[in-house]
Short mmCIF file of C-alpha atoms and ligand atoms in Angstrom, two decimals:
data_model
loop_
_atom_site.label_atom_id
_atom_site.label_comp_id
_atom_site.label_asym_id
_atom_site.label_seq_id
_atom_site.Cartn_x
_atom_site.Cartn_y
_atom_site.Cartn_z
CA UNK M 17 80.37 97.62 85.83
CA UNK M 18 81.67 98.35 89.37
CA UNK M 19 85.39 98.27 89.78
CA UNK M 20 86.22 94.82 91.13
CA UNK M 21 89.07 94.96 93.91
CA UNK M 22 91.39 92.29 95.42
CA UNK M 23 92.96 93.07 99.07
CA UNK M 24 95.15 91.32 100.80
CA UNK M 25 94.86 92.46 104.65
CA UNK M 26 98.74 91.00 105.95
CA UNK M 27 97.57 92.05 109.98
CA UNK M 28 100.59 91.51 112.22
CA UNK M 29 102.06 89.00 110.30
CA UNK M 30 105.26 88.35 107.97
CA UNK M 31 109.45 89.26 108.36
CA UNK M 32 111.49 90.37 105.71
CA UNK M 33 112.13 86.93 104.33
CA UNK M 34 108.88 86.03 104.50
CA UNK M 35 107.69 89.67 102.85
CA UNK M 36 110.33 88.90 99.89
CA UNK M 37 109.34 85.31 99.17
CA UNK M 38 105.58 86.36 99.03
CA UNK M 39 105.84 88.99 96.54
CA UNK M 40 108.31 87.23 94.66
CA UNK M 41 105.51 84.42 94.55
CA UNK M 42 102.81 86.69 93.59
CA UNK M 43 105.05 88.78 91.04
CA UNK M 44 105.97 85.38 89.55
CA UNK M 45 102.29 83.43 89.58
CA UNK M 46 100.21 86.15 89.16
CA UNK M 47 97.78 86.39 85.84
CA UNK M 48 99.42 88.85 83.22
CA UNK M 49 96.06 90.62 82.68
CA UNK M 50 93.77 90.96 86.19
CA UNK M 51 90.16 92.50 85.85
CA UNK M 52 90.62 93.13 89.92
CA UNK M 53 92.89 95.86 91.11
CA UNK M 54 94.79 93.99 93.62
CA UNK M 55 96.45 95.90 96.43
CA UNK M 56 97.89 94.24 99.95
CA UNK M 57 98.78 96.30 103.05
CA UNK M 58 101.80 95.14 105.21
CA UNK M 59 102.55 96.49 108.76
CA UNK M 60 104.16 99.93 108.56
CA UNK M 61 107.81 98.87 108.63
CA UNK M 62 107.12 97.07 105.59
CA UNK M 63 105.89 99.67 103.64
CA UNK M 64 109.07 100.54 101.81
CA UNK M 65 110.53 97.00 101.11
CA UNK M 66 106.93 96.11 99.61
CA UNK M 67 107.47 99.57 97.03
CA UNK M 68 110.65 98.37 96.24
CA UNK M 69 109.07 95.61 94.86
CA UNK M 70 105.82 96.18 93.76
CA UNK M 71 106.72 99.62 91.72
CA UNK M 72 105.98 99.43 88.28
CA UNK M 73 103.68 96.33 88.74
CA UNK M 74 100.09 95.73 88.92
CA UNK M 75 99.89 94.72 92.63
CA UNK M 76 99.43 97.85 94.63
CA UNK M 77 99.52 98.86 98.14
CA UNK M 78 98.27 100.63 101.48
CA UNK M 79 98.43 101.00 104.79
CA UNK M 80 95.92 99.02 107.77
CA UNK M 81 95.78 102.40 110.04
CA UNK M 82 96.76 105.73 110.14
CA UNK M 83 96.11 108.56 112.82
CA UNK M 84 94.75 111.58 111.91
CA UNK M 85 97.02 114.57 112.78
CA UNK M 86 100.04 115.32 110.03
CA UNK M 87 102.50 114.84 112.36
CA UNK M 88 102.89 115.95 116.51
CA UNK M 89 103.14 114.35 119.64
CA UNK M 90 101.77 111.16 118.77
CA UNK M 91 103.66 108.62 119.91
CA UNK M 92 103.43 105.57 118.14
CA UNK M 93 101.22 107.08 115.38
CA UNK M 94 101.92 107.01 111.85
CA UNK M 95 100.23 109.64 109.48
CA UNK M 96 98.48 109.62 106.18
CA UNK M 97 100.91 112.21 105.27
CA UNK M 98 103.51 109.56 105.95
CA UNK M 99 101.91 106.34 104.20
CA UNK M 100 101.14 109.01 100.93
CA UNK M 101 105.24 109.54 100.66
CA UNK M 102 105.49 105.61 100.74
CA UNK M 103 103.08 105.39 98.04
CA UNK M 104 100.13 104.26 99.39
CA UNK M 105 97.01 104.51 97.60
CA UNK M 106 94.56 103.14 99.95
CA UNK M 107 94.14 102.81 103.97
CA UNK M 108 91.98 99.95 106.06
CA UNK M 109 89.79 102.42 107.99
CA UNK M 110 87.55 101.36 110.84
CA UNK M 111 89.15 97.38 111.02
CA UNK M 112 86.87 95.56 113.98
CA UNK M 113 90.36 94.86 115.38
CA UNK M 114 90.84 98.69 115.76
CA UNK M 115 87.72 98.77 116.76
CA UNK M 116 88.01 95.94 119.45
CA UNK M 117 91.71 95.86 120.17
CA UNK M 118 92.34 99.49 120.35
CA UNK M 119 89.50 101.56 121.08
CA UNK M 120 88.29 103.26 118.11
CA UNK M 121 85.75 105.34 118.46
CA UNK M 122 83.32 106.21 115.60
CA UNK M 123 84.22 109.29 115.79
CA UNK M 124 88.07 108.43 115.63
CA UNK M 125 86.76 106.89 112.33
CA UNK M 126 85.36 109.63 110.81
CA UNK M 127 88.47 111.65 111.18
CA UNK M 128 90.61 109.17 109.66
CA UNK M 129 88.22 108.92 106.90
CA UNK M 130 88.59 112.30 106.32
CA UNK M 131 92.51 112.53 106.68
CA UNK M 132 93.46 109.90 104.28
CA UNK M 133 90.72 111.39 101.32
CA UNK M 134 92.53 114.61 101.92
CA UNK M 135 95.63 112.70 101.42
CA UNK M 136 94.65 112.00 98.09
CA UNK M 137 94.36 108.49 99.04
CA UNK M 138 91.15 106.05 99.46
CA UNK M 139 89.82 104.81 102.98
CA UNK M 140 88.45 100.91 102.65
CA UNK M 141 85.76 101.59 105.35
CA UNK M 142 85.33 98.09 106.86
CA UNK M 143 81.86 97.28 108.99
CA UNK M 144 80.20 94.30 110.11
CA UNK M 145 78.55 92.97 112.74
CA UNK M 146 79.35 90.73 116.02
CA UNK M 147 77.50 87.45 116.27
CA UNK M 148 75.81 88.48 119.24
CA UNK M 149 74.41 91.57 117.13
CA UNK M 150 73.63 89.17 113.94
CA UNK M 151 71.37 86.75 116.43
CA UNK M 152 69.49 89.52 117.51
CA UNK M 153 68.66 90.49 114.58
CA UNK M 154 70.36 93.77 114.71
CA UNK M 155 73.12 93.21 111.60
CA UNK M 156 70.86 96.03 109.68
CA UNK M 157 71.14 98.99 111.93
CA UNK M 158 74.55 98.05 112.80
CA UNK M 159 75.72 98.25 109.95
CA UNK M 160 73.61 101.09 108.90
CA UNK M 161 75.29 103.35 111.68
CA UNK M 162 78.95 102.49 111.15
CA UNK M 163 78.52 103.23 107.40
CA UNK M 164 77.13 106.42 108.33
CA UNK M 165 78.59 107.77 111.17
CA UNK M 166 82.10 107.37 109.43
CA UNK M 167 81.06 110.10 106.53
CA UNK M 168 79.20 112.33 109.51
CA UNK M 169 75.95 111.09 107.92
CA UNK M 170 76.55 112.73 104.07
CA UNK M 171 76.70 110.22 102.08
CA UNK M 172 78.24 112.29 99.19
CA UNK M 173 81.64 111.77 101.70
CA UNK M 174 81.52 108.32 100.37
CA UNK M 175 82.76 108.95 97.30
CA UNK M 176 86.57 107.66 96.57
CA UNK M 177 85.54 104.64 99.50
CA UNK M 178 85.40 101.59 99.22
CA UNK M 179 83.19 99.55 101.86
CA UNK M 180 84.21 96.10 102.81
CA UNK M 181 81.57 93.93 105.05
CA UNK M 182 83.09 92.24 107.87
CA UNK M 183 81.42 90.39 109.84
CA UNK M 184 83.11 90.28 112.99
CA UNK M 185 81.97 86.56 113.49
CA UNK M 186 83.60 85.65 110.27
CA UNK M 187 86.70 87.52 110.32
CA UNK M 188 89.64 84.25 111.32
CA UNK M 189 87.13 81.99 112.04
CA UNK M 190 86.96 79.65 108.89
CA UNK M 191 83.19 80.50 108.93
CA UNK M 192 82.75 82.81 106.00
CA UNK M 193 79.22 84.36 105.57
CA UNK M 194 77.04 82.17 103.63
CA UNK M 195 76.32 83.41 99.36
CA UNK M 196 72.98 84.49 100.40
CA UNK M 197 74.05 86.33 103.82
CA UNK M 198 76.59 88.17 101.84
CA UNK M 199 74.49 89.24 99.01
CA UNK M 200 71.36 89.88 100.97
CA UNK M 201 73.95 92.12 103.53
CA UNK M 202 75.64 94.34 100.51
CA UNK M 203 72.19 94.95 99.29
CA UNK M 204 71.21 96.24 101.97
CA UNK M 205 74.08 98.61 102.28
CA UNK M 206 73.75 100.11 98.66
CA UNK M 207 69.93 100.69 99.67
CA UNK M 208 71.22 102.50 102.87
CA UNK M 209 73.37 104.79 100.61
CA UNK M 210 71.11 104.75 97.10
CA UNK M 211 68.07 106.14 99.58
CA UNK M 212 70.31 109.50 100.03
CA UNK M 213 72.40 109.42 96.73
CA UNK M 214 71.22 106.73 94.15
CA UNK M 215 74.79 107.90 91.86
CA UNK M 216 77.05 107.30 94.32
CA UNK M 217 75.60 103.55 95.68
CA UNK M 218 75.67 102.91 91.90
CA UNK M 219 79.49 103.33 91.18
CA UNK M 220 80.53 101.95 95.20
CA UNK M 221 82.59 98.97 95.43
CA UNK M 222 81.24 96.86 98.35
CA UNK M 223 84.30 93.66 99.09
CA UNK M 224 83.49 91.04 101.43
CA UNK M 225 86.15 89.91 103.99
CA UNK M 226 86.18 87.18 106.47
CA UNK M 227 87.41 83.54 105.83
CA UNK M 228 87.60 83.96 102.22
CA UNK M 229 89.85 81.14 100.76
CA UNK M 230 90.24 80.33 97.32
CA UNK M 231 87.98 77.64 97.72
CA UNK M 232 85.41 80.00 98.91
CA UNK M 233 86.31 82.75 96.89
CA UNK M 234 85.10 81.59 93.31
CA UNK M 235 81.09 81.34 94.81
CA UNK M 236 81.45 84.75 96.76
CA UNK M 237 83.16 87.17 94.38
CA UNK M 238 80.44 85.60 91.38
CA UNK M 239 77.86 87.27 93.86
CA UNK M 240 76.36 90.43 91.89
CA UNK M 241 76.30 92.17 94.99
CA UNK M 242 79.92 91.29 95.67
CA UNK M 243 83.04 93.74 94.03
CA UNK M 244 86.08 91.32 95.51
CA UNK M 245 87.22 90.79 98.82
CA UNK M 246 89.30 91.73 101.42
CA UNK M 247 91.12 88.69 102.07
CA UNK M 248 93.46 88.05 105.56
CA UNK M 249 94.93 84.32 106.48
CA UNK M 250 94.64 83.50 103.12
CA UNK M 251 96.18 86.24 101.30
CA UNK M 252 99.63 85.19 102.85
CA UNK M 253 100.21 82.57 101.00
CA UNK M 254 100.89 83.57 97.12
CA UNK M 255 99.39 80.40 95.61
CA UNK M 256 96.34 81.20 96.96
CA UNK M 257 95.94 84.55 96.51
CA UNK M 258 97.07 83.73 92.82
CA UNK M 259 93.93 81.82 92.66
CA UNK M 260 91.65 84.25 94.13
CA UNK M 261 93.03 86.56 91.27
CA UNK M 262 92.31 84.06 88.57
CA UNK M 263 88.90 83.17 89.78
CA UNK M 264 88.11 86.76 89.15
CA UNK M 265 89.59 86.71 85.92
CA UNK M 266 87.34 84.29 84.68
CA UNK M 267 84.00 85.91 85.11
P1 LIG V 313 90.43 86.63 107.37
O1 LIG V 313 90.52 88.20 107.70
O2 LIG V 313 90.37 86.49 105.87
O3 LIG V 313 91.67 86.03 107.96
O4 LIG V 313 89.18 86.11 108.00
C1 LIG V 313 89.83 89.15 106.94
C2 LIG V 313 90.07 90.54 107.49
O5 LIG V 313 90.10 90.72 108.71
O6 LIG V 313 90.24 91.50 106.72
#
């Protein structure tokens, strides 16, 4: 059995007040055991109010970016170094809204990918498509070449990451990826990585993220294919995101 995950991807969104009446909702509602390790990442200047609260409980956290240098003349960068002494565990690596918004190169990818396993933390390597890509009919290699590009093409570099599949045409729309689009899609990306290293496709979680609600959730996260989600809009509000734990909890 594949480790079954629960993310909660906050984007530019929440205050302190907001922050503080979210966890308290979550901390309050959530399921005493979980079979999913749930973990949210706030914006950076959140980081420390969200360890406050979350040490010592089962919700963990992360970071949605880092830059790969320890420290320098970055300005405006934050490094894995940094997000490690705040107690991250995990970093969003490869987001299409880096991607899109901010110009991340693959190869800007790979080096984060690098940085934050080196940080003793895990990368959540998101990929997915556009809908222009999808239509003609080039999801596969799209797919095929962000996954690999990001570990330098050795697979053995995936160890420790988690993949997420994103479609970009998904991601805020309220048009998650149908059951069969998502399961047919992770398949495909386990082949990709069991053709080089059938060990380490085996043990790799694979979460789907894009419009998941927890009305959605309960059909997509039953998918075999399908190890949790990486959940945005929806993993704001603590009542749903409570669900979304409890639907996992009953499989
Ligand atoms: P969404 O975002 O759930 O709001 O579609 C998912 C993501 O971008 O991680």
């Amino acid at each position: 059995m594949r480790q079954q995950w629960l993310m909660g991807n906050w984007k530019m969104n929440g205050s302190c007040a907001s922050i503080e009446a979210l966890l308290t909702g979550l901390l309050q509602h959530m399921p005493l055991s979980l079979k999913a390790s749930v973990v949210v990442f706030p914006p950076f200047v959140y980081l420390p109010l969200v360890r406050d609260r979350l040490q010592g409980s089962a919700i963990g956290w992360g970071a949605q970016a880092t830059y790969p240098a320890d420290r320098g003349a970055y300005t405006g960068a934050v490094s894995s170094e940094m997000l490690h002494e705040f107690g991250c565990q995990f970093v969003l690596v490869g987001h299409s809204e880096r991607r899109r918004l901010f110009q991340e190169s693959e190869a800007l990818i790979a080096e984060q990918l690098q940085h934050v396993k080196s940080h003793g933390m895990r990368p959540v390597l998101c990929i997915g498509e556009t809908l222009a890509e999808r239509t003609e009919g080039l999801t596969e290699s799209v797919l095929k070449q962000q996954l690999l590009s990001a570990v330098q093409y050795d697979v053995r570099a995936l160890q420790e990451v988690i993949v997420a599949y994103e479609p970009v045409w998904a991601i805020g729309t309220g048009q998650a990826a149908t059951p069969a689009q998502v399961q047919e899609t992770h398949a495909f990306i386990r082949r990709v990585v069991a053709a080089e290293n059938p060990q380490i496709a085996e043990a790799m979680s694979i979460v789907y993220g894009g419009s998941v609600t927890a009305d959605n959730a309960k059909e997509l996260f039953a998918l075999s294919e399908v190890d949790g989600g990486l959940v945005g809009g929806a993993s704001l509000e603590a009542a749903q995101f409570v669900r979304m734990m409890e639907c996992i909890n009953s499989y």
